[in-house]
């Protein structure tokens, strides 16, 4: 059978070349003899490898032809086996660096824990003429350390509410912190509850309960938020964190769109700024953006208060009211008192414009109206504020023990 492949053509050419080397007259007209000339003694011919001899080449051609007819792979040409990728070993961190990262983890855990609110930001945005589409919703976030052995030694229950601490729950998570030696950073992983309703408000420490128990946070009741881990690194006195590029994808509840989400965090002792952007598969931005200022959460410090109003010949008193200083509100009711109801608001104000000094301010609100009937103020770090307005008395004392109430 004729050999038509390029491979066999090359083999045939080699065969011809071999014959030409062995027989000077092969395929050529014999030259006219000339007189002998003096020359060096002829060297012994060097032996060819077997596969380069005419017999070897002819044998190879025959084998290839047989293999082609049988439909088997090329017998002469070895199969090209792709080289296996060589794993690049992760160089272990030096013990001193591991110790630094372990300390970073604990420091980050201390900073995250607490209650956070952006009430000041939302309160001043209208006054600053921030365009309505760029204004922020008010968020109240609780990050409470919990005992959750199935998740890890450093875990938190996280709850976000819209509109303040009494608003509807918009997000719940279990967060865990761990050292990522490959990245040289602290990794925050999130887990979403399959049914979050039983956990709503479970962070609160009420009489006879210290909050969430380990049996309430079983790992099989949660779904990992894959690809959305936040990688934290120390930045001065605080930390900065971000998701990995193009790694975090979430599905919207309403229309089930897949969003590519990115988050950036800057965390210090009393301020937590979050900038997030969500873009759908068509490239349409759903939320966030570079032109939008970050959500600016302030750490909320708790106070316990008592309030007293006139009641005929005596006074009605309500005590153990808990309120936080980032726009927190406490309600009091007085049976037979005047007024029968009142509300307290506490705000640690930082004025974005004007000459006013930062002040811790206590407001007295009556009959559901946000207009203050009276107020008192002091230094931002004041431990106690009190007021007396037309016989209504209120006193509030800083109380870190009430943080989870």
PDB file of C-alpha atoms in Angstrom, residues 102-303:
ATOM      1  CA  UNK A 102      -2.383  34.755  66.226  1.00  0.00           C
ATOM      2  CA  UNK A 103      -2.215  38.071  68.068  1.00  0.00           C
ATOM      3  CA  UNK A 104      -3.811  39.832  65.084  1.00  0.00           C
ATOM      4  CA  UNK A 105      -6.664  37.333  65.208  1.00  0.00           C
ATOM      5  CA  UNK A 106      -7.359  38.023  68.878  1.00  0.00           C
ATOM      6  CA  UNK A 107      -7.087  41.796  68.424  1.00  0.00           C
ATOM      7  CA  UNK A 108      -9.464  41.676  65.451  1.00  0.00           C
ATOM      8  CA  UNK A 109     -11.910  39.584  67.471  1.00  0.00           C
ATOM      9  CA  UNK A 110     -11.868  42.197  70.250  1.00  0.00           C
ATOM     10  CA  UNK A 111     -12.537  45.030  67.789  1.00  0.00           C
ATOM     11  CA  UNK A 112     -15.382  43.277  65.970  1.00  0.00           C
ATOM     12  CA  UNK A 113     -17.279  42.301  69.103  1.00  0.00           C
ATOM     13  CA  UNK A 114     -20.004  44.747  70.077  1.00  0.00           C
ATOM     14  CA  UNK A 115     -22.957  46.701  68.741  1.00  0.00           C
ATOM     15  CA  UNK A 116     -22.630  49.043  65.773  1.00  0.00           C
ATOM     16  CA  UNK A 117     -24.964  51.656  64.262  1.00  0.00           C
ATOM     17  CA  UNK A 118     -24.811  54.269  61.481  1.00  0.00           C
ATOM     18  CA  UNK A 119     -27.602  56.460  62.919  1.00  0.00           C
ATOM     19  CA  UNK A 120     -25.410  59.575  62.892  1.00  0.00           C
ATOM     20  CA  UNK A 121     -24.670  59.122  59.196  1.00  0.00           C
ATOM     21  CA  UNK A 122     -28.342  58.760  58.256  1.00  0.00           C
ATOM     22  CA  UNK A 123     -29.382  61.617  60.581  1.00  0.00           C
ATOM     23  CA  UNK A 124     -27.083  64.200  58.981  1.00  0.00           C
ATOM     24  CA  UNK A 125     -27.319  63.172  55.302  1.00  0.00           C
ATOM     25  CA  UNK A 126     -30.494  65.231  54.615  1.00  0.00           C
ATOM     26  CA  UNK A 127     -28.934  68.260  56.322  1.00  0.00           C
ATOM     27  CA  UNK A 128     -25.822  67.823  54.173  1.00  0.00           C
ATOM     28  CA  UNK A 129     -27.998  67.697  51.022  1.00  0.00           C
ATOM     29  CA  UNK A 130     -26.791  64.244  50.073  1.00  0.00           C
ATOM     30  CA  UNK A 131     -28.817  63.174  46.987  1.00  0.00           C
ATOM     31  CA  UNK A 132     -31.563  60.737  47.923  1.00  0.00           C
ATOM     32  CA  UNK A 133     -30.201  57.854  45.780  1.00  0.00           C
ATOM     33  CA  UNK A 134     -26.878  58.137  47.610  1.00  0.00           C
ATOM     34  CA  UNK A 135     -28.281  58.164  51.132  1.00  0.00           C
ATOM     35  CA  UNK A 136     -27.783  55.194  53.393  1.00  0.00           C
ATOM     36  CA  UNK A 137     -30.297  53.047  55.191  1.00  0.00           C
ATOM     37  CA  UNK A 138     -29.886  52.908  58.911  1.00  0.00           C
ATOM     38  CA  UNK A 139     -28.354  49.644  60.089  1.00  0.00           C
ATOM     39  CA  UNK A 140     -27.825  48.260  63.559  1.00  0.00           C
ATOM     40  CA  UNK A 141     -25.344  45.386  63.735  1.00  0.00           C
ATOM     41  CA  UNK A 142     -24.679  43.045  66.630  1.00  0.00           C
ATOM     42  CA  UNK A 143     -21.468  40.974  66.638  1.00  0.00           C
ATOM     43  CA  UNK A 144     -21.560  38.751  69.690  1.00  0.00           C
ATOM     44  CA  UNK A 145     -18.866  36.201  70.588  1.00  0.00           C
ATOM     45  CA  UNK A 146     -20.370  32.756  71.097  1.00  0.00           C
ATOM     46  CA  UNK A 147     -19.281  29.276  72.064  1.00  0.00           C
ATOM     47  CA  UNK A 148     -19.633  27.204  68.885  1.00  0.00           C
ATOM     48  CA  UNK A 149     -17.192  24.249  68.902  1.00  0.00           C
ATOM     49  CA  UNK A 150     -18.422  22.938  65.547  1.00  0.00           C
ATOM     50  CA  UNK A 151     -17.362  26.180  63.852  1.00  0.00           C
ATOM     51  CA  UNK A 152     -14.137  27.009  65.647  1.00  0.00           C
ATOM     52  CA  UNK A 153     -12.665  28.533  68.792  1.00  0.00           C
ATOM     53  CA  UNK A 154     -13.266  32.152  67.689  1.00  0.00           C
ATOM     54  CA  UNK A 155     -16.873  32.467  66.519  1.00  0.00           C
ATOM     55  CA  UNK A 156     -19.598  35.133  66.522  1.00  0.00           C
ATOM     56  CA  UNK A 157     -23.327  35.375  66.001  1.00  0.00           C
ATOM     57  CA  UNK A 158     -23.997  38.381  63.748  1.00  0.00           C
ATOM     58  CA  UNK A 159     -27.362  40.084  63.261  1.00  0.00           C
ATOM     59  CA  UNK A 160     -28.162  43.130  61.110  1.00  0.00           C
ATOM     60  CA  UNK A 161     -31.402  45.077  61.554  1.00  0.00           C
ATOM     61  CA  UNK A 162     -32.734  47.783  59.271  1.00  0.00           C
ATOM     62  CA  UNK A 163     -33.910  51.047  60.828  1.00  0.00           C
ATOM     63  CA  UNK A 164     -32.298  50.532  64.234  1.00  0.00           C
ATOM     64  CA  UNK A 165     -32.168  47.918  66.971  1.00  0.00           C
ATOM     65  CA  UNK A 166     -35.958  47.416  66.884  1.00  0.00           C
ATOM     66  CA  UNK A 167     -36.186  47.086  63.087  1.00  0.00           C
ATOM     67  CA  UNK A 168     -36.601  43.946  60.986  1.00  0.00           C
ATOM     68  CA  UNK A 169     -33.709  41.501  60.683  1.00  0.00           C
ATOM     69  CA  UNK A 170     -32.068  41.698  57.244  1.00  0.00           C
ATOM     70  CA  UNK A 171     -29.057  39.404  57.711  1.00  0.00           C
ATOM     71  CA  UNK A 172     -27.850  36.719  60.095  1.00  0.00           C
ATOM     72  CA  UNK A 173     -24.509  34.961  60.091  1.00  0.00           C
ATOM     73  CA  UNK A 174     -22.111  32.856  62.072  1.00  0.00           C
ATOM     74  CA  UNK A 175     -18.622  34.276  61.613  1.00  0.00           C
ATOM     75  CA  UNK A 176     -15.412  32.405  62.373  1.00  0.00           C
ATOM     76  CA  UNK A 177     -11.850  33.726  62.444  1.00  0.00           C
ATOM     77  CA  UNK A 178      -8.760  31.688  61.580  1.00  0.00           C
ATOM     78  CA  UNK A 179      -5.145  32.330  60.609  1.00  0.00           C
ATOM     79  CA  UNK A 180      -4.443  31.896  56.887  1.00  0.00           C
ATOM     80  CA  UNK A 181      -0.722  31.113  56.755  1.00  0.00           C
ATOM     81  CA  UNK A 182      -0.630  31.012  52.945  1.00  0.00           C
ATOM     82  CA  UNK A 183      -1.929  34.600  52.686  1.00  0.00           C
ATOM     83  CA  UNK A 184      -0.273  35.804  55.874  1.00  0.00           C
ATOM     84  CA  UNK A 185      -3.587  37.222  57.105  1.00  0.00           C
ATOM     85  CA  UNK A 186      -6.685  36.513  59.196  1.00  0.00           C
ATOM     86  CA  UNK A 187      -9.584  34.882  57.349  1.00  0.00           C
ATOM     87  CA  UNK A 188     -13.221  35.558  58.275  1.00  0.00           C
ATOM     88  CA  UNK A 189     -15.622  32.883  57.002  1.00  0.00           C
ATOM     89  CA  UNK A 190     -19.412  33.298  57.077  1.00  0.00           C
ATOM     90  CA  UNK A 191     -22.264  30.801  57.464  1.00  0.00           C
ATOM     91  CA  UNK A 192     -25.937  31.618  56.806  1.00  0.00           C
ATOM     92  CA  UNK A 193     -28.683  29.901  58.836  1.00  0.00           C
ATOM     93  CA  UNK A 194     -31.076  27.701  56.889  1.00  0.00           C
ATOM     94  CA  UNK A 195     -33.837  28.980  59.188  1.00  0.00           C
ATOM     95  CA  UNK A 196     -32.907  32.208  60.931  1.00  0.00           C
ATOM     96  CA  UNK A 197     -36.223  32.936  62.624  1.00  0.00           C
ATOM     97  CA  UNK A 198     -35.460  31.018  65.858  1.00  0.00           C
ATOM     98  CA  UNK A 199     -32.181  32.940  66.189  1.00  0.00           C
ATOM     99  CA  UNK A 200     -33.613  36.462  65.914  1.00  0.00           C
ATOM    100  CA  UNK A 201     -32.674  38.422  69.013  1.00  0.00           C
ATOM    101  CA  UNK A 202     -31.076  35.344  70.571  1.00  0.00           C
ATOM    102  CA  UNK A 203     -27.918  37.375  71.219  1.00  0.00           C
ATOM    103  CA  UNK A 204     -29.697  39.220  74.024  1.00  0.00           C
ATOM    104  CA  UNK A 205     -28.736  38.339  77.552  1.00  0.00           C
ATOM    105  CA  UNK A 206     -31.977  38.057  79.479  1.00  0.00           C
ATOM    106  CA  UNK A 207     -32.728  36.887  82.981  1.00  0.00           C
ATOM    107  CA  UNK A 208     -31.877  33.215  83.318  1.00  0.00           C
ATOM    108  CA  UNK A 209     -30.063  33.081  79.978  1.00  0.00           C
ATOM    109  CA  UNK A 210     -26.593  34.059  78.807  1.00  0.00           C
ATOM    110  CA  UNK A 211     -27.571  34.116  75.137  1.00  0.00           C
ATOM    111  CA  UNK A 212     -26.906  31.530  72.431  1.00  0.00           C
ATOM    112  CA  UNK A 213     -25.938  28.030  73.512  1.00  0.00           C
ATOM    113  CA  UNK A 214     -23.732  25.609  71.518  1.00  0.00           C
ATOM    114  CA  UNK A 215     -26.705  23.337  70.757  1.00  0.00           C
ATOM    115  CA  UNK A 216     -28.391  26.267  68.978  1.00  0.00           C
ATOM    116  CA  UNK A 217     -25.562  26.651  66.473  1.00  0.00           C
ATOM    117  CA  UNK A 218     -25.071  23.225  64.917  1.00  0.00           C
ATOM    118  CA  UNK A 219     -23.070  23.364  61.712  1.00  0.00           C
ATOM    119  CA  UNK A 220     -25.558  21.291  59.707  1.00  0.00           C
ATOM    120  CA  UNK A 221     -28.155  24.034  60.280  1.00  0.00           C
ATOM    121  CA  UNK A 222     -26.050  26.557  58.361  1.00  0.00           C
ATOM    122  CA  UNK A 223     -24.825  26.986  54.783  1.00  0.00           C
ATOM    123  CA  UNK A 224     -21.286  28.265  54.078  1.00  0.00           C
ATOM    124  CA  UNK A 225     -21.256  31.569  52.196  1.00  0.00           C
ATOM    125  CA  UNK A 226     -18.728  30.205  49.706  1.00  0.00           C
ATOM    126  CA  UNK A 227     -16.232  32.547  48.088  1.00  0.00           C
ATOM    127  CA  UNK A 228     -17.163  35.485  50.312  1.00  0.00           C
ATOM    128  CA  UNK A 229     -14.516  35.127  53.004  1.00  0.00           C
ATOM    129  CA  UNK A 230     -13.029  38.431  54.129  1.00  0.00           C
ATOM    130  CA  UNK A 231      -9.236  38.578  54.344  1.00  0.00           C
ATOM    131  CA  UNK A 232      -8.117  40.913  57.141  1.00  0.00           C
ATOM    132  CA  UNK A 233      -4.730  42.535  57.630  1.00  0.00           C
ATOM    133  CA  UNK A 234      -3.540  44.885  60.307  1.00  0.00           C
ATOM    134  CA  UNK A 235      -3.562  48.570  59.397  1.00  0.00           C
ATOM    135  CA  UNK A 236      -2.114  50.849  62.048  1.00  0.00           C
ATOM    136  CA  UNK A 237      -4.285  50.615  65.152  1.00  0.00           C
ATOM    137  CA  UNK A 238      -7.025  48.785  63.258  1.00  0.00           C
ATOM    138  CA  UNK A 239      -7.585  46.369  60.384  1.00  0.00           C
ATOM    139  CA  UNK A 240      -8.582  46.439  56.728  1.00  0.00           C
ATOM    140  CA  UNK A 241     -10.376  43.561  55.056  1.00  0.00           C
ATOM    141  CA  UNK A 242     -11.714  42.622  51.638  1.00  0.00           C
ATOM    142  CA  UNK A 243     -13.204  39.753  49.686  1.00  0.00           C
ATOM    143  CA  UNK A 244     -11.050  38.052  47.048  1.00  0.00           C
ATOM    144  CA  UNK A 245     -11.494  39.489  43.514  1.00  0.00           C
ATOM    145  CA  UNK A 246     -14.429  37.969  41.560  1.00  0.00           C
ATOM    146  CA  UNK A 247     -14.853  35.228  44.175  1.00  0.00           C
ATOM    147  CA  UNK A 248     -18.061  36.209  46.001  1.00  0.00           C
ATOM    148  CA  UNK A 249     -21.314  35.440  44.180  1.00  0.00           C
ATOM    149  CA  UNK A 250     -24.726  35.787  45.820  1.00  0.00           C
ATOM    150  CA  UNK A 251     -28.275  35.189  44.551  1.00  0.00           C
ATOM    151  CA  UNK A 252     -30.954  37.848  45.084  1.00  0.00           C
ATOM    152  CA  UNK A 253     -34.065  36.749  46.944  1.00  0.00           C
ATOM    153  CA  UNK A 254     -36.517  38.614  44.702  1.00  0.00           C
ATOM    154  CA  UNK A 255     -35.575  37.720  41.121  1.00  0.00           C
ATOM    155  CA  UNK A 256     -32.831  35.118  41.720  1.00  0.00           C
ATOM    156  CA  UNK A 257     -30.182  37.114  39.904  1.00  0.00           C
ATOM    157  CA  UNK A 258     -26.577  36.060  40.457  1.00  0.00           C
ATOM    158  CA  UNK A 259     -24.533  38.990  41.724  1.00  0.00           C
ATOM    159  CA  UNK A 260     -20.784  39.391  41.773  1.00  0.00           C
ATOM    160  CA  UNK A 261     -20.241  41.053  45.151  1.00  0.00           C
ATOM    161  CA  UNK A 262     -17.153  42.746  46.536  1.00  0.00           C
ATOM    162  CA  UNK A 263     -16.683  44.134  50.043  1.00  0.00           C
ATOM    163  CA  UNK A 264     -14.077  46.402  51.583  1.00  0.00           C
ATOM    164  CA  UNK A 265     -13.847  47.013  55.335  1.00  0.00           C
ATOM    165  CA  UNK A 266     -11.909  49.456  57.491  1.00  0.00           C
ATOM    166  CA  UNK A 267     -12.154  48.786  61.209  1.00  0.00           C
ATOM    167  CA  UNK A 268     -10.811  50.781  64.138  1.00  0.00           C
ATOM    168  CA  UNK A 269     -11.653  50.985  67.819  1.00  0.00           C
ATOM    169  CA  UNK A 270     -14.865  52.977  67.329  1.00  0.00           C
ATOM    170  CA  UNK A 271     -15.543  53.181  63.580  1.00  0.00           C
ATOM    171  CA  UNK A 272     -16.337  50.460  61.055  1.00  0.00           C
ATOM    172  CA  UNK A 273     -16.612  51.550  57.425  1.00  0.00           C
ATOM    173  CA  UNK A 274     -18.014  49.145  54.835  1.00  0.00           C
ATOM    174  CA  UNK A 275     -18.102  49.650  51.079  1.00  0.00           C
ATOM    175  CA  UNK A 276     -19.841  46.933  49.058  1.00  0.00           C
ATOM    176  CA  UNK A 277     -20.747  46.665  45.376  1.00  0.00           C
ATOM    177  CA  UNK A 278     -23.070  44.173  43.671  1.00  0.00           C
ATOM    178  CA  UNK A 279     -23.059  43.694  39.883  1.00  0.00           C
ATOM    179  CA  UNK A 280     -25.254  41.206  38.016  1.00  0.00           C
ATOM    180  CA  UNK A 281     -24.166  38.920  35.175  1.00  0.00           C
ATOM    181  CA  UNK A 282     -25.005  41.577  32.561  1.00  0.00           C
ATOM    182  CA  UNK A 283     -22.701  44.065  34.253  1.00  0.00           C
ATOM    183  CA  UNK A 284     -25.585  46.093  35.696  1.00  0.00           C
ATOM    184  CA  UNK A 285     -24.831  47.515  39.135  1.00  0.00           C
ATOM    185  CA  UNK A 286     -27.507  46.551  41.643  1.00  0.00           C
ATOM    186  CA  UNK A 287     -26.129  48.286  44.724  1.00  0.00           C
ATOM    187  CA  UNK A 288     -23.100  50.213  45.916  1.00  0.00           C
ATOM    188  CA  UNK A 289     -20.474  51.982  43.867  1.00  0.00           C
ATOM    189  CA  UNK A 290     -17.262  53.957  44.050  1.00  0.00           C
ATOM    190  CA  UNK A 291     -19.116  57.293  44.135  1.00  0.00           C
ATOM    191  CA  UNK A 292     -21.158  56.233  47.176  1.00  0.00           C
ATOM    192  CA  UNK A 293     -19.593  56.983  50.575  1.00  0.00           C
ATOM    193  CA  UNK A 294     -19.095  53.857  52.688  1.00  0.00           C
ATOM    194  CA  UNK A 295     -21.582  52.845  55.343  1.00  0.00           C
ATOM    195  CA  UNK A 296     -20.102  54.347  58.519  1.00  0.00           C
ATOM    196  CA  UNK A 297     -20.995  52.365  61.614  1.00  0.00           C
ATOM    197  CA  UNK A 298     -20.051  53.717  65.040  1.00  0.00           C
ATOM    198  CA  UNK A 299     -19.511  51.550  68.091  1.00  0.00           C
ATOM    199  CA  UNK A 300     -22.535  51.779  70.360  1.00  0.00           C
ATOM    200  CA  UNK A 301     -21.876  52.102  74.096  1.00  0.00           C
ATOM    201  CA  UNK A 302     -24.655  51.119  76.497  1.00  0.00           C
ATOM    202  CA  UNK A 303     -26.146  53.013  79.427  1.00  0.00           C
TER     203      UNK A 303
END
